[in-house]
Structure formats: structure tokens, C-alpha cells
Short mmCIF file of C-alpha atoms in Angstrom, two decimals:
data_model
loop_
_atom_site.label_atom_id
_atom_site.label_comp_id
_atom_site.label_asym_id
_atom_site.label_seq_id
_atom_site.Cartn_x
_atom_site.Cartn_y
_atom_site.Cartn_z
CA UNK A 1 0.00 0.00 0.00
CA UNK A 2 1.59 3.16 -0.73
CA UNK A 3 1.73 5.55 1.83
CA UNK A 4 0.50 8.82 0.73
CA UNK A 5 -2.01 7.85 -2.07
CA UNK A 6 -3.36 5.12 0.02
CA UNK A 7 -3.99 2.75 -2.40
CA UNK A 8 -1.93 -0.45 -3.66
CA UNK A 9 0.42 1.13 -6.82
CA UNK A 10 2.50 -2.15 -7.38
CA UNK A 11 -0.28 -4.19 -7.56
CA UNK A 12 -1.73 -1.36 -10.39
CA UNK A 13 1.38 -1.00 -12.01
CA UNK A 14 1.59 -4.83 -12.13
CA UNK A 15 -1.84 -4.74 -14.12
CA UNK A 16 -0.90 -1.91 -16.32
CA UNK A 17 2.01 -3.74 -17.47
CA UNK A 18 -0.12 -6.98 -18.06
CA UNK A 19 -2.56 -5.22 -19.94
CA UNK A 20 -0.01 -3.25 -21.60
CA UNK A 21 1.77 -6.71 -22.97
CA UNK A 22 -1.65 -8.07 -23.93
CA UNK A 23 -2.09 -5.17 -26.05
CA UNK A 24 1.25 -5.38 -28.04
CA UNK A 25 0.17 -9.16 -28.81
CA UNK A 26 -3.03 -8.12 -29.93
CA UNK A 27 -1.48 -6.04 -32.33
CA UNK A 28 1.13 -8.64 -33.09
CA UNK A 29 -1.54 -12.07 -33.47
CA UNK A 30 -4.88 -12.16 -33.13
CA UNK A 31 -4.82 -15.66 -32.63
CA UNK A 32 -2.69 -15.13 -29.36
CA UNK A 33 -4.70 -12.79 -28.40
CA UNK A 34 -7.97 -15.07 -28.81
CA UNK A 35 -5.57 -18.32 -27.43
CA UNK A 36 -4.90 -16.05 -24.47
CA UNK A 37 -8.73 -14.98 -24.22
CA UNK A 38 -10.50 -18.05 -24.42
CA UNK A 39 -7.83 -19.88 -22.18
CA UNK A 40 -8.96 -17.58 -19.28
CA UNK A 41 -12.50 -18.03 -19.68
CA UNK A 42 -12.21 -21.72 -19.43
CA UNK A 43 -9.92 -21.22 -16.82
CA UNK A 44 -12.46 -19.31 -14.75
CA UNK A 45 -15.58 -21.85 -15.78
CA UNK A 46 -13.27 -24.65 -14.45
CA UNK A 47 -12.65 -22.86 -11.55
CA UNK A 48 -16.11 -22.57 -10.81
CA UNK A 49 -17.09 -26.30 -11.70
CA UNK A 50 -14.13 -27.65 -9.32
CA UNK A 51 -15.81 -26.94 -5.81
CA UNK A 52 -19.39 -27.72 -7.36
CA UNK A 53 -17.91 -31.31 -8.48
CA UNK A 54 -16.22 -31.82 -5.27
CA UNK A 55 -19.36 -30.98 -3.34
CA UNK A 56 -21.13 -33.56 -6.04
CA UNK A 57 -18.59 -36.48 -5.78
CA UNK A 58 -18.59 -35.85 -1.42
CA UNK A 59 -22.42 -36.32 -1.64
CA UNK A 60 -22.62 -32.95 -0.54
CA UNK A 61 -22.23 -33.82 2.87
CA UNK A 62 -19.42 -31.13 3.24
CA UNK A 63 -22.00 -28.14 3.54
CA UNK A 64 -22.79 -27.06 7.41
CA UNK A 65 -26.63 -27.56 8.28
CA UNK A 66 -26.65 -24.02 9.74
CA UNK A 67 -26.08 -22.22 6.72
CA UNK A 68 -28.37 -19.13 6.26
CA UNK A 69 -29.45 -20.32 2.42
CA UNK A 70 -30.37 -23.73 1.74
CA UNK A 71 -31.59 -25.36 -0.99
CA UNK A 72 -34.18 -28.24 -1.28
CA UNK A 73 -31.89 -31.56 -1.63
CA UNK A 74 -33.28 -32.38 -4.89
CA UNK A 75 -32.97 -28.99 -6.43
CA UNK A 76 -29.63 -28.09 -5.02
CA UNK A 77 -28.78 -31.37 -6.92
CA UNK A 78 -30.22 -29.95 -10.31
CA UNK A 79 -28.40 -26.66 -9.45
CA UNK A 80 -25.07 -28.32 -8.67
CA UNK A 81 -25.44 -30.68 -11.79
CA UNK A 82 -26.86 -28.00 -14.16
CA UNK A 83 -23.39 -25.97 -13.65
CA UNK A 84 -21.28 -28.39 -14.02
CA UNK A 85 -22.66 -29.05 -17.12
CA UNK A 86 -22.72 -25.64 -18.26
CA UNK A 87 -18.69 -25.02 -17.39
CA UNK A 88 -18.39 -28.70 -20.03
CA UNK A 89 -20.38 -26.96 -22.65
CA UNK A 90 -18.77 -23.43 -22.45
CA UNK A 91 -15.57 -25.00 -21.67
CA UNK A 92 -15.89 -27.32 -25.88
CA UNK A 93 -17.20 -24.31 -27.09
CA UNK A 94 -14.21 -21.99 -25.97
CA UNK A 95 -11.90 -24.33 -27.91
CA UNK A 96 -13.12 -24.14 -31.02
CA UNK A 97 -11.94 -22.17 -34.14
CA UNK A 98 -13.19 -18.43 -34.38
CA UNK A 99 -13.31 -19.11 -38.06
CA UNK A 100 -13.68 -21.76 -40.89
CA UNK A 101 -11.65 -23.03 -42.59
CA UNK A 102 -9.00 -23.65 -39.97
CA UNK A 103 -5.53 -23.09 -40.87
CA UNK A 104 -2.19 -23.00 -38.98
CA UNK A 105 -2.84 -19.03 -38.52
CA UNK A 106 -6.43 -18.68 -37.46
CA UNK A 107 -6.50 -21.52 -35.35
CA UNK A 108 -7.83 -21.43 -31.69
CA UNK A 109 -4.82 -22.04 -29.67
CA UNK A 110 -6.14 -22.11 -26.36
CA UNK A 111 -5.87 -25.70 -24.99
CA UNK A 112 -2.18 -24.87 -25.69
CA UNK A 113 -2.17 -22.09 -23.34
CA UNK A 114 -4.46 -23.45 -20.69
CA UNK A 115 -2.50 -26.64 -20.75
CA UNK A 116 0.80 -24.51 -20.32
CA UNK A 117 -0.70 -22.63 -17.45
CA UNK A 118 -1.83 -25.99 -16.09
CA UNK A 119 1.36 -27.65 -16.27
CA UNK A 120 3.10 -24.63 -14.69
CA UNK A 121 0.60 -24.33 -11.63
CA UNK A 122 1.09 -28.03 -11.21
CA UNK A 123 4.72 -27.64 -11.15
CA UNK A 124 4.69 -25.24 -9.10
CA UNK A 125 2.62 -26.63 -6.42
CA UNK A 126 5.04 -29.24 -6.71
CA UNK A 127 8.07 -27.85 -6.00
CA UNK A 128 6.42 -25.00 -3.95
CA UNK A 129 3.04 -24.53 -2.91
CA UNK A 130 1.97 -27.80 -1.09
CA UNK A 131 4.68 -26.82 1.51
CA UNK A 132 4.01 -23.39 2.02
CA UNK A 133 0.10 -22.75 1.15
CA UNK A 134 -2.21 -22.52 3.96
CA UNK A 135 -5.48 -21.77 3.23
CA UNK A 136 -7.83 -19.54 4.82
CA UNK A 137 -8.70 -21.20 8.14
CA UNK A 138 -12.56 -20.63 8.63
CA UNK A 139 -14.77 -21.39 12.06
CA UNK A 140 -18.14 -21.58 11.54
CA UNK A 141 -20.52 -19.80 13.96
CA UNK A 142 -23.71 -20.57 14.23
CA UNK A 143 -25.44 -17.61 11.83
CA UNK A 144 -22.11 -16.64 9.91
CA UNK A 145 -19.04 -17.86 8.49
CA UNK A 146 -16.34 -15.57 10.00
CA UNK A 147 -12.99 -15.67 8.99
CA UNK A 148 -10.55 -16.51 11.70
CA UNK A 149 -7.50 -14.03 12.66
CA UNK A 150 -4.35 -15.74 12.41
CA UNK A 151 -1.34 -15.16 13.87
CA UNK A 152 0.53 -13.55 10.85
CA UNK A 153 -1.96 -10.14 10.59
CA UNK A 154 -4.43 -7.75 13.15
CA UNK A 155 -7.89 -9.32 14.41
CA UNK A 156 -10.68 -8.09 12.63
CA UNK A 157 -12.69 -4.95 13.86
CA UNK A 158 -15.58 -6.30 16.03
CA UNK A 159 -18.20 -4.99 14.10
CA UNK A 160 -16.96 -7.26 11.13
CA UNK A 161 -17.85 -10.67 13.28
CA UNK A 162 -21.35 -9.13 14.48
CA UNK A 163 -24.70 -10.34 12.64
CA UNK A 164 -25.64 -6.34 11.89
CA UNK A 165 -23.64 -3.15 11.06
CA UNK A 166 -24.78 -0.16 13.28
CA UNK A 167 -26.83 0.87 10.30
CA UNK A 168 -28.87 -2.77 9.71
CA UNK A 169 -29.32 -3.47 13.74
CA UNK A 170 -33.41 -4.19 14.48
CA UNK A 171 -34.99 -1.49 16.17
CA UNK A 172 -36.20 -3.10 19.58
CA UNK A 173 -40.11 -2.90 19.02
CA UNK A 174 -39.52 -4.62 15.45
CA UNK A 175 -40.39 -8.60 15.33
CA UNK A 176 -40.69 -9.22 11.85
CA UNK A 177 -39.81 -12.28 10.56
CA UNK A 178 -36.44 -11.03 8.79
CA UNK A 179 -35.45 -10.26 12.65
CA UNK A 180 -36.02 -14.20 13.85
CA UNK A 181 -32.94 -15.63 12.34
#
């Protein structure tokens, strides 16, 4: 965070230079350009689809019964099913050729760059990240899922671990039904 402007410059300069490089290979191959694209919109559908099919293939067992929004089984099911099939679809449809006939120039190229970014995120939880990584640890309440302080960084604020802000707090004569949680 920089200190005067208050807000995080290397992390913008880092995305002005990324978008800055995507733009000189737009102008150098559209076909990278589209390869680069298409590989991070599959990337994001598959990272979507990859909790929903571990939820699926646990029997969706892993979800806490206290959660605030729950589904009926058999629709949540549907839901869970539905998406995962969508990512599939979107996912065959992202591959394919922005134009016929296909030659070596117009090509869609991005299973070659998602499989590169695969095989380098593999590697590198290899060699790094499965010794280092540790995920957000959460605790689950019994209304919300608050984020537990760790060791590393400040508590959060108290406010941030209550069910209302001071603007959303019930006034005391209200009993409506949104106030019976």
C-alpha cells in the first residue's frame, strides 16, 4: 500500500504492465490474443465447476446444516449438476476455431495455453506450494461464516464478526420475521 495515495500502486502498475503486454500481442496475433482470451474463460468456468464437483462427488455432505441459504436436496442437486454441465459446454465451445476453414494461422490455440498454465501451476505446487500454502482457516458460527485471525496479521474490527452493522441493527419494538434468524 503506498503511503500517501493510500492505495496499492504495485499491484496497479503490475496490471498496467499486463494489460499493456496483452495489447502489443493483440497487435502482433490475433490468434494469441484469442488463445490467451478463451484460455482464461475456461480457466475461470473450471474454476467454478471444481468446488461444485467436489461438493457432487462428497455427496454434498461437506456443507454445514446451519447455513443461512439452503436449498431443497433435490434442487440443489439440479443446481449443482446444471453448472457443471454448463462449465463442459462453455468449456468445448471456448476451444473451437473463431473461423472456418481452420488453418495453422487462425487456429484457436487455447488448450495450448491453458494446458501450459496448467502444467506450470502443477509444477509449481510441486516444487512450492503444497509446503508453504495454507489456506484460509474458517470457524463456523452458528449464523455466519467468519474468517478466523491468524497469527501472521491484526484481528478483525468487532463490528466485522457481528450479525448487523450499526446501520442494519433491528430497532427493539420490530419482530418481523427477517429479525427471527
Amino acid at each position: 500500500m503506498h503511503a500517501t495515495l493510500d492505495v496499492p500502486l504495485e499491484s496497479l502498475s503490475l496490471t498496467l504492465l499486463v494489460v499493456i503486454v496483452f495489447g502489443c500481442i493483440f497487435l502482433g496475433s490475433t490468434s494469441a490474443f484469442n488463445a490467451i482470451t478463451s484460455a482464461s474463460v475456461t480457466a475461470l468456468g473450471v474454476s467454478y465447476a471444481i468446488p461444485i464437483a467436489i461438493n457432487c462427488l462428497r455427496g454434498r455432505r461437506m456443507l454445514p446444516e446451519s447455513r443461512n441459504f439452503k436449498l431443497p436436496e433435490t434442487f440443489a442437486w439440479f443446481a449443482n449438476l446444471l453448472g457443471i454441465a454448463y462449465v463442459i459446454v462453455t468449456t468445448v465451445l471456448f476451444v473451437f476455431p473463431p473461423e472456418l476453414p481452420v488453418t495453422g494461422s487462425n487456429m484457436n490455440y487455447c488448450i495450448v495455453a491453458f494446458a501450459i498454465v496448467l502444467l506450470i501451476s502443477v509444477a509449481q505446487w510441486f516444487v512450492d506450494g503444497r509446503k508453504n500454502f495454507k489456506g484460509p482457516r474458517v470457524e463456523v458460527d452458528d449464523h455466519v461464516l467468519v474468517a478466523a485471525p491468524t497469527l501472521d496479521g491484526p484481528p478483525p474490527p468487532a463490528s466485522a464478526t457481528s450479525d448487523f452493522s450499526e446501520k442494519e441493527k433491528p430497532m427493539a419494538g420490530n419482530h418481523s420475521a427477517a429479525n427471527k434468524v
